[in-house]
């Protein structure tokens, strides 16, 4: 396997992960005091989506290694 290509793909995946992690941190900072759990569906779905993308990207990096 071409080492340069692998490093480029890995870098691209890591950049994507960093963006997702930053977005996740921002969502986790959202103040939810007093808001009923039922009204937080959108927030929960978005957090789960970001966690899924981060997990998928971690798996991709492991496969490349």
Tab-separated table of C-alpha atoms in Angstrom:
chain	number	residue	atom	x	y	z
A	1	UNK	CA	0.000	0.000	0.000
A	2	UNK	CA	1.258	3.477	-0.828
A	3	UNK	CA	2.317	5.045	2.493
A	4	UNK	CA	1.690	8.597	1.280
A	5	UNK	CA	-1.862	7.754	0.251
A	6	UNK	CA	-2.502	6.059	3.596
A	7	UNK	CA	-1.177	9.100	5.491
A	8	UNK	CA	-3.298	11.455	3.372
A	9	UNK	CA	-6.441	9.399	3.964
A	10	UNK	CA	-5.647	9.171	7.673
A	11	UNK	CA	-5.133	12.936	7.880
A	12	UNK	CA	-8.444	13.549	6.107
A	13	UNK	CA	-10.254	11.236	8.524
A	14	UNK	CA	-8.604	12.879	11.550
A	15	UNK	CA	-9.578	16.357	10.340
A	16	UNK	CA	-13.164	15.188	9.979
A	17	UNK	CA	-13.064	13.669	13.461
A	18	UNK	CA	-11.726	16.890	14.964
A	19	UNK	CA	-14.608	18.853	13.421
A	20	UNK	CA	-17.118	16.314	14.723
A	21	UNK	CA	-15.567	16.325	18.206
A	22	UNK	CA	-15.673	20.117	18.326
A	23	UNK	CA	-19.354	20.104	17.275
A	24	UNK	CA	-20.072	17.415	19.877
A	25	UNK	CA	-18.455	19.465	22.647
A	26	UNK	CA	-20.594	22.450	21.682
A	27	UNK	CA	-23.773	20.375	21.776
A	28	UNK	CA	-22.838	18.913	25.148
A	29	UNK	CA	-22.433	22.445	26.536
A	30	UNK	CA	-26.042	23.305	25.713
A	31	UNK	CA	-27.897	24.232	28.877
A	32	UNK	CA	-30.958	22.000	29.275
A	33	UNK	CA	-32.089	22.877	32.812
A	34	UNK	CA	-35.830	22.949	33.058
A	35	UNK	CA	-36.434	21.638	29.538
A	36	UNK	CA	-38.506	18.444	29.504
A	37	UNK	CA	-36.658	15.421	28.153
A	38	UNK	CA	-39.314	14.952	25.466
A	39	UNK	CA	-38.352	18.302	23.919
A	40	UNK	CA	-34.688	17.337	23.620
A	41	UNK	CA	-35.170	14.740	20.879
A	42	UNK	CA	-33.422	16.834	18.224
A	43	UNK	CA	-30.428	17.463	20.461
A	44	UNK	CA	-30.165	13.793	21.395
A	45	UNK	CA	-30.394	12.673	17.774
A	46	UNK	CA	-27.670	15.113	16.709
A	47	UNK	CA	-25.376	13.980	19.545
A	48	UNK	CA	-25.928	10.330	18.601
A	49	UNK	CA	-25.170	11.108	14.940
A	50	UNK	CA	-21.890	12.786	15.838
A	51	UNK	CA	-20.924	9.913	18.127
A	52	UNK	CA	-21.667	7.480	15.318
A	53	UNK	CA	-19.518	9.408	12.856
A	54	UNK	CA	-16.629	9.608	15.322
A	55	UNK	CA	-16.880	5.880	16.015
A	56	UNK	CA	-16.966	5.057	12.304
A	57	UNK	CA	-13.914	7.215	11.663
A	58	UNK	CA	-12.025	5.541	14.516
A	59	UNK	CA	-12.777	2.171	12.922
A	60	UNK	CA	-11.509	3.421	9.562
A	61	UNK	CA	-8.208	4.530	11.092
A	62	UNK	CA	-7.800	1.176	12.827
A	63	UNK	CA	-8.362	-0.604	9.524
A	64	UNK	CA	-5.760	1.534	7.806
A	65	UNK	CA	-3.185	0.690	10.452
